[in-house]
Amino acid sequence: MSKFKYSGRSKQGQVLTGEMEAATVDAVASALIGRGITPVKIEPFSAASSYMRQLNSALGGDKVGTNDLIMFCRQMYTITKSGIPLTRGIRGLGASIRHEHFRDVLGDVAERLEAGVGLSQAMRHHPKVFNSLFVSMVAVGETSGNLDEIFRQIGFYLERDEETRKRIKQATRYPTFVSIAIVLAMAAVNIWVVPAFADMFAKFDADLPIVTRILIFTSNAFVNYWLLMLVVVGGMVGGAYYYLNTPEGALQWGKKRLKMPLVGELIERATMARYARSFGLMLRAGVPVNQALALCAAAIDNPYIAAKIQQIRQSIERGESLLRTHLQAEMFTPLVLQMIAVGEESGQVEALLTEVAEFYEREVDYDLKTLTDRIEPILIIVMAAFVALLAVGIFLPMWSMYEVQA
């Protein structure tokens, strides 16, 4: 079987492009005509194009971003609400999408739909694009006949989640740049500035203060043992990366992240907002509670909190109430627990979970607005300490030598 690229027109005159595996060009043309597509151009998939696609995949070009999925959900909401057949609608979306891998994924989904496979089952073959939460929600929409509303809810959930991520990145951008600048400045001082003064002090054979000797020792380490230092630092980073990717390491790091100064509470509240919104979204869609909790645990990017959610799910399966299980988890504030209790008593858990998500999101917004203000004094103190250490270590012996000469 060979791979071919094709372009054609639908019965409505819309231009469609894609790829197909077949024995010959005639086989591709026959398959396209069977789908109601008039072939315009069919050509073999060249080796150069295949190589470029492999290179693009290695560089992360196959990753479908959240913004692409948000736009997909909005368009699918319009398609399903207007009554356009799914196969035709998805092929039309694929023809208008610039992301090459996402276009191929939608083409594969459309082919599976034509073969009689359900939409959720077709999406399940692409877990890197459609996660388990996405697929389960679509499955519920297919069963209930509310696929348009499901796509609207998924799009809203992804949009709020992406907004939170962007705000966190924006709030931490300035401290990150300043920290990198401080590290680069320290390296430059140790490599170029301190050695020049060390040579001058050696000529005078002066008795140097302890601070100056420490600076010269550190500078010598940078200059003479930089390769060894890089190897050690690289080994430490590699070892830490390996450990954090083990189940135990990921669990420990997830727990410690919540206790980090300044940002620990922010991370915890953002994660709780994500949990409450996804849990409420799935309950509103009709997903069973135990399955919804399992999907929430998979959607959370903190293994420690995910383990807590799995414990909640196991307790629910044993017949315990939502309030009791969430109380045992020791993750929620008394106000949130009261809201869960009220929701459970009134039968409106999903509505109260949405309120919980909005409560945490307001807390995150406030924390993000004040995060830079809290970090700036620490950065200023670090910079002041660095400048003071440099000034004392370099200028103090210079003043001493000036007094001896005078």
Coordinates of C-alpha atoms in Angstrom, one line a residue:
M1 CA 0.0 0.0 0.0
S2 CA 1.2 3.5 -0.9
K3 CA 0.3 6.8 0.5
F4 CA -1.2 9.5 -1.7
K5 CA -2.1 13.2 -1.2
Y6 CA -5.3 14.3 -2.8
S7 CA -7.5 17.4 -3.4
G8 CA -11.0 17.4 -4.6
R9 CA -14.4 19.1 -4.4
S10 CA -17.5 18.1 -2.5
K11 CA -21.0 18.2 -4.0
Q12 CA -21.3 21.7 -2.5
G13 CA -18.2 22.8 -4.3
Q14 CA -16.0 22.9 -1.1
V15 CA -12.3 22.2 -1.6
L16 CA -11.2 19.1 0.4
T17 CA -7.6 17.9 0.9
G18 CA -6.2 14.9 2.7
E19 CA -4.2 11.8 2.5
M20 CA -5.1 8.2 1.8
E21 CA -3.4 4.8 1.7
A22 CA -4.2 2.8 -1.4
A23 CA -2.6 0.5 -4.0
T24 CA -2.9 2.8 -7.0
V25 CA -4.1 6.3 -8.0
D26 CA -7.2 4.8 -9.5
A27 CA -8.1 3.2 -6.1
V28 CA -7.8 6.6 -4.5
A29 CA -10.0 8.2 -7.1
S30 CA -12.6 5.4 -6.7
A31 CA -12.6 5.8 -3.0
L32 CA -13.1 9.6 -3.3
I33 CA -15.9 9.2 -5.8
G34 CA -17.6 6.8 -3.4
R35 CA -17.5 9.5 -0.7
G36 CA -19.1 12.0 -3.1
I37 CA -15.8 13.9 -3.7
T38 CA -14.7 14.8 -7.2
P39 CA -10.9 14.2 -7.5
V40 CA -9.0 17.2 -8.7
K41 CA -5.4 16.2 -8.0
I42 CA -3.9 13.0 -6.7
E43 CA -0.1 12.5 -6.3
P44 CA 2.1 10.1 -4.4
F45 CA 3.3 11.0 -1.0
S46 CA 7.0 11.8 -1.6
A47 CA 9.9 10.6 0.5
A48 CA 10.9 14.2 1.2
S49 CA 7.4 15.1 2.5
S50 CA 7.5 12.0 4.7
Y51 CA 10.9 13.0 6.1
M52 CA 9.7 16.5 6.8
R53 CA 6.6 15.2 8.6
Q54 CA 8.8 12.9 10.7
L55 CA 11.1 15.9 11.6
N56 CA 8.1 18.0 12.4
S57 CA 6.7 15.3 14.6
A58 CA 10.0 15.0 16.5
L59 CA 10.0 18.8 17.1
G60 CA 6.5 18.6 18.6
G61 CA 4.5 19.6 15.5
D62 CA 2.0 16.8 16.1
K63 CA 0.9 18.4 19.4
V64 CA -2.6 19.9 19.1
G65 CA -2.9 22.9 21.3
T66 CA -5.8 23.8 23.6
N67 CA -6.8 26.8 21.4
D68 CA -7.2 24.4 18.4
L69 CA -9.5 22.2 20.5
I70 CA -11.5 25.2 21.7
M71 CA -12.1 26.3 18.1
F72 CA -13.0 22.7 17.1
C73 CA -15.6 22.5 19.9
R74 CA -17.1 25.8 18.9
Q75 CA -17.3 24.7 15.3
M76 CA -18.7 21.2 16.2
Y77 CA -21.3 23.0 18.3
T78 CA -22.5 24.9 15.3
I79 CA -22.4 21.8 13.1
T80 CA -24.4 19.6 15.4
K81 CA -26.9 22.3 16.3
S82 CA -27.6 23.1 12.7
G83 CA -28.1 19.5 11.8
I84 CA -25.2 19.0 9.4
P85 CA -24.2 15.3 9.1
L86 CA -21.1 14.7 11.2
T87 CA -19.0 13.2 8.5
R88 CA -19.6 16.1 6.1
G89 CA -19.1 18.6 8.9
I90 CA -15.8 17.1 10.1
R91 CA -14.4 16.8 6.6
G92 CA -15.3 20.4 6.1
L93 CA -13.5 21.4 9.3
G94 CA -10.5 19.3 8.3
A95 CA -10.2 21.1 5.0
S96 CA -10.2 24.5 6.8
I97 CA -7.6 23.6 9.5
R98 CA -4.0 24.6 9.0
H99 CA -2.6 22.3 11.6
E100 CA -1.5 19.4 9.4
H101 CA -1.6 16.6 12.1
F102 CA -5.0 17.8 13.4
R103 CA -6.3 17.8 9.8
D104 CA -5.1 14.2 9.4
V105 CA -6.7 13.2 12.7
L106 CA -10.1 14.7 11.6
G107 CA -9.8 12.9 8.3
D108 CA -9.3 9.6 10.1
V109 CA -12.2 10.3 12.4
A110 CA -14.4 11.0 9.3
E111 CA -13.3 7.7 7.7
R112 CA -14.2 5.8 10.8
L113 CA -17.6 7.5 10.9
E114 CA -18.2 6.4 7.3
A115 CA -17.3 2.9 8.4
G116 CA -20.1 2.9 11.0
V117 CA -18.0 3.7 14.1
G118 CA -19.4 6.1 16.6
L119 CA -17.9 9.6 17.1
S120 CA -16.5 8.9 20.6
Q121 CA -15.0 5.6 19.5
A122 CA -13.4 7.2 16.5
M123 CA -11.9 9.9 18.7
R124 CA -10.7 7.3 21.2
H125 CA -8.1 6.2 18.6
H126 CA -6.3 9.5 19.0
P127 CA -5.7 9.8 22.8
K128 CA -3.0 12.4 22.3
V129 CA -5.5 14.8 20.8
F130 CA -8.8 13.8 22.6
N131 CA -8.2 12.9 26.2
S132 CA -10.4 10.5 28.2
L133 CA -12.5 13.3 29.6
F134 CA -13.2 14.7 26.1
V135 CA -14.1 11.2 24.7
S136 CA -16.3 10.3 27.7
M137 CA -18.2 13.6 27.4
V138 CA -18.8 13.0 23.7
A139 CA -20.0 9.5 24.4
V140 CA -22.5 10.9 26.9
G141 CA -23.7 13.4 24.2
E142 CA -24.1 10.6 21.7
T143 CA -26.2 8.6 24.1
S144 CA -28.4 11.5 25.3
G145 CA -28.7 13.1 21.9
N146 CA -27.3 16.4 23.3
L147 CA -24.1 16.4 21.3
D148 CA -24.3 20.1 20.5
E149 CA -24.6 21.1 24.2
I150 CA -21.8 18.7 25.1
F151 CA -19.4 20.4 22.7
R152 CA -20.5 23.8 24.0
Q153 CA -19.7 22.8 27.6
I154 CA -16.4 21.2 26.6
G155 CA -15.4 24.3 24.7
F156 CA -16.3 26.5 27.7
Y157 CA -14.3 24.2 30.1
L158 CA -11.2 24.2 27.9
E159 CA -11.4 28.0 27.5
R160 CA -11.6 28.7 31.2
D161 CA -8.8 26.2 31.9
E162 CA -6.6 27.8 29.2
E163 CA -7.3 31.3 30.6
T164 CA -6.1 30.2 34.0
R165 CA -2.9 28.8 32.6
K166 CA -2.2 32.0 30.6
R167 CA -2.7 34.1 33.7
I168 CA -0.3 32.0 35.7
K169 CA 2.3 32.2 32.9
Q170 CA 1.9 35.9 32.7
A171 CA 2.2 36.5 36.4
T172 CA 5.4 34.4 36.6
R173 CA 7.0 35.8 33.5
Y174 CA 8.6 38.8 35.1
P175 CA 10.1 37.0 38.2
T176 CA 11.4 34.3 35.8
F177 CA 13.2 36.8 33.6
V178 CA 14.7 38.6 36.6
S179 CA 15.9 35.3 38.1
I180 CA 17.6 34.3 34.9
A181 CA 19.2 37.7 34.7
I182 CA 20.6 37.3 38.2
V183 CA 22.1 33.9 37.4
L184 CA 23.7 35.2 34.2
A185 CA 25.1 38.2 36.0
M186 CA 26.6 36.0 38.7
A187 CA 28.2 33.7 36.1
A188 CA 29.6 36.8 34.2
V189 CA 31.1 38.3 37.4
N190 CA 32.7 35.0 38.4
I191 CA 34.2 34.3 34.9
W192 CA 35.4 37.8 33.9
V193 CA 35.2 40.4 36.7
V194 CA 36.5 38.6 39.8
P195 CA 39.6 37.1 38.0
A196 CA 40.8 40.5 36.9
F197 CA 40.7 41.8 40.4
A198 CA 42.2 38.6 41.8
D199 CA 45.3 39.2 39.5
M200 CA 45.6 42.7 40.8
F201 CA 45.4 41.6 44.5
A202 CA 48.0 38.9 43.8
K203 CA 50.5 41.5 42.6
F204 CA 50.2 43.5 45.8
D205 CA 50.4 40.3 48.0
A206 CA 47.7 41.8 50.2
D207 CA 46.0 40.1 53.1
L208 CA 42.5 39.6 51.7
P209 CA 39.3 39.6 53.8
I210 CA 37.3 36.3 54.1
V211 CA 34.6 37.6 51.7
T212 CA 37.1 38.3 49.0
R213 CA 38.8 34.9 49.4
I214 CA 35.4 33.2 49.0
L215 CA 34.7 35.2 45.8
I216 CA 38.1 34.3 44.4
F217 CA 37.6 30.6 45.3
T218 CA 34.2 30.6 43.6
S219 CA 35.6 32.3 40.6
N220 CA 38.4 29.8 40.3
A221 CA 35.9 27.0 40.4
F222 CA 33.9 28.6 37.6
V223 CA 37.0 29.2 35.4
N224 CA 38.9 26.0 36.0
Y225 CA 36.2 23.5 36.6
W226 CA 33.3 24.7 34.5
L227 CA 33.1 21.4 32.6
L228 CA 32.9 19.4 35.8
M229 CA 30.3 21.8 37.2
L230 CA 28.2 21.4 34.0
V231 CA 28.4 17.6 34.3
V232 CA 27.4 17.7 37.9
V233 CA 24.5 20.1 37.4
G234 CA 23.4 18.1 34.3
G235 CA 23.6 14.9 36.3
M236 CA 21.5 16.4 39.1
V237 CA 18.9 17.8 36.7
G238 CA 18.8 14.4 34.8
G239 CA 18.5 12.5 38.1
A240 CA 15.7 14.8 39.4
Y241 CA 13.9 14.5 36.0
Y242 CA 14.1 10.7 36.1
Y243 CA 12.9 10.6 39.8
L244 CA 10.0 13.0 39.2
N245 CA 8.8 10.8 36.3
T246 CA 8.6 7.7 38.6
P247 CA 5.2 7.1 40.3
E248 CA 6.7 7.8 43.8
G249 CA 8.7 10.8 42.7
A250 CA 5.7 12.4 40.9
L251 CA 3.5 11.8 44.0
Q252 CA 6.1 13.4 46.3
W253 CA 6.6 16.4 44.0
G254 CA 2.9 16.9 43.6
K255 CA 2.6 17.1 47.4
K256 CA 5.5 19.4 47.9
R257 CA 4.2 21.7 45.1
L258 CA 1.2 22.5 47.3
K259 CA 3.5 23.6 50.1
M260 CA 5.9 25.8 48.2
P261 CA 6.2 29.4 49.5
L262 CA 4.2 32.1 47.7
V263 CA 2.9 29.8 44.9
G264 CA 1.8 26.7 46.8
E265 CA -1.7 28.0 47.7
L266 CA -2.1 29.4 44.2
I267 CA -1.3 26.0 42.6
E268 CA -3.7 24.2 45.0
R269 CA -6.6 26.6 44.3
A270 CA -6.1 26.4 40.6
T271 CA -6.1 22.6 40.7
M272 CA -9.2 22.6 42.9
A273 CA -11.0 25.0 40.5
R274 CA -10.1 22.6 37.6
Y275 CA -11.4 19.6 39.6
A276 CA -14.7 21.2 40.6
R277 CA -15.4 22.5 37.1
S278 CA -14.6 19.2 35.4
F279 CA -16.6 17.2 38.0
G280 CA -19.6 19.5 37.7
L281 CA -19.4 19.4 34.0
M282 CA -19.5 15.7 33.8
L283 CA -22.3 15.3 36.4
R284 CA -24.4 17.9 34.4
A285 CA -23.8 15.8 31.3
G286 CA -25.0 12.6 33.0
V287 CA -21.7 10.8 33.6
P288 CA -22.0 8.4 36.6
V289 CA -20.3 9.8 39.8
N290 CA -17.7 7.1 40.1
Q291 CA -16.7 7.4 36.4
A292 CA -16.7 11.2 36.6
L293 CA -14.3 11.1 39.6
A294 CA -12.0 8.6 37.7
L295 CA -11.9 11.0 34.7
C296 CA -11.3 14.0 36.9
A297 CA -8.3 12.2 38.5
A298 CA -6.9 11.5 35.0
A299 CA -7.5 15.2 34.0
I300 CA -5.6 16.6 37.1
D301 CA -1.9 17.3 36.4
N302 CA -1.0 16.8 40.1
P303 CA -0.6 13.0 41.0
Y304 CA -1.0 13.7 44.7
I305 CA -4.4 15.4 44.3
A306 CA -5.3 12.7 41.7
A307 CA -4.6 10.0 44.3
K308 CA -6.9 11.9 46.7
I309 CA -9.7 12.0 44.1
Q310 CA -9.3 8.3 43.5
Q311 CA -9.7 7.8 47.3
I312 CA -12.9 9.8 47.1
R313 CA -14.1 7.6 44.2
Q314 CA -13.4 4.4 46.2
S315 CA -15.3 5.8 49.2
I316 CA -18.2 6.7 47.0
E317 CA -18.3 3.2 45.6
R318 CA -18.5 1.9 49.2
G319 CA -21.6 4.0 49.7
E320 CA -20.3 7.0 51.6
S321 CA -21.6 10.5 50.9
L322 CA -19.9 13.2 48.8
L323 CA -19.6 15.4 51.9
R324 CA -17.9 12.7 54.0
T325 CA -15.5 11.7 51.3
H326 CA -14.5 15.2 50.5
L327 CA -14.1 15.9 54.2
Q328 CA -11.8 12.9 54.6
A329 CA -9.7 14.2 51.6
E330 CA -8.6 17.2 53.7
M331 CA -8.3 19.4 50.5
F332 CA -11.3 21.7 50.7
T333 CA -12.1 24.8 52.8
P334 CA -15.1 24.7 55.2
L335 CA -17.1 27.0 52.9
V336 CA -16.6 24.6 50.0
L337 CA -17.6 21.6 52.1
Q338 CA -20.8 23.4 53.1
M339 CA -21.6 24.1 49.5
I340 CA -21.1 20.4 48.7
A341 CA -23.4 19.5 51.6
V342 CA -26.1 21.8 50.4
G343 CA -25.8 20.5 46.9
E344 CA -26.1 16.9 48.0
E345 CA -29.1 17.6 50.1
S346 CA -30.9 19.6 47.4
G347 CA -29.9 17.3 44.5
Q348 CA -28.0 20.1 42.8
V349 CA -24.4 19.0 43.2
E350 CA -23.4 20.0 39.7
A351 CA -24.7 23.5 40.2
L352 CA -22.9 23.9 43.5
L353 CA -19.7 22.5 42.0
T354 CA -19.8 25.2 39.4
E355 CA -20.1 27.7 42.3
V356 CA -17.1 26.0 43.9
A357 CA -15.1 26.3 40.7
E358 CA -16.0 30.0 40.4
F359 CA -15.1 30.6 44.0
Y360 CA -11.6 29.1 43.5
E361 CA -11.2 30.9 40.2
R362 CA -11.9 34.2 42.0
E363 CA -9.3 33.3 44.6
V364 CA -6.8 32.4 41.9
D365 CA -7.4 35.7 40.1
Y366 CA -6.7 37.6 43.3
D367 CA -3.6 35.6 44.0
L368 CA -2.3 36.2 40.5
K369 CA -2.8 39.9 40.8
T370 CA -0.8 40.0 44.0
L371 CA 1.8 37.4 43.1
T372 CA 4.2 39.8 41.5
D373 CA 3.9 42.3 44.3
R374 CA 4.9 39.5 46.8
I375 CA 7.8 38.2 44.7
E376 CA 9.3 41.6 43.8
P377 CA 10.7 42.4 47.4
I378 CA 12.4 39.0 47.5
L379 CA 14.1 39.6 44.1
I380 CA 15.2 43.1 45.2
I381 CA 16.7 41.6 48.4
V382 CA 18.5 39.0 46.4
M383 CA 19.9 41.5 44.0
A384 CA 20.9 43.9 46.8
A385 CA 22.7 41.0 48.6
F386 CA 24.5 40.1 45.4
V387 CA 25.7 43.7 44.8
A388 CA 26.6 44.2 48.5
L389 CA 28.7 40.9 48.5
L390 CA 30.4 42.0 45.3
A391 CA 31.1 45.5 46.6
V392 CA 32.5 44.3 49.9
G393 CA 34.5 41.5 48.4
I394 CA 36.2 43.7 45.8
F395 CA 36.3 47.2 47.1
L396 CA 37.2 46.5 50.7
P397 CA 40.7 45.1 49.9
M398 CA 41.2 48.0 47.4
W399 CA 40.5 50.5 50.2
S400 CA 42.8 48.6 52.5
M401 CA 45.6 48.7 49.9
Y402 CA 45.0 52.4 49.4
E403 CA 45.3 53.1 53.1
V404 CA 48.6 51.1 53.3
Q405 CA 50.1 53.0 50.4
A406 CA 49.0 56.3 51.9

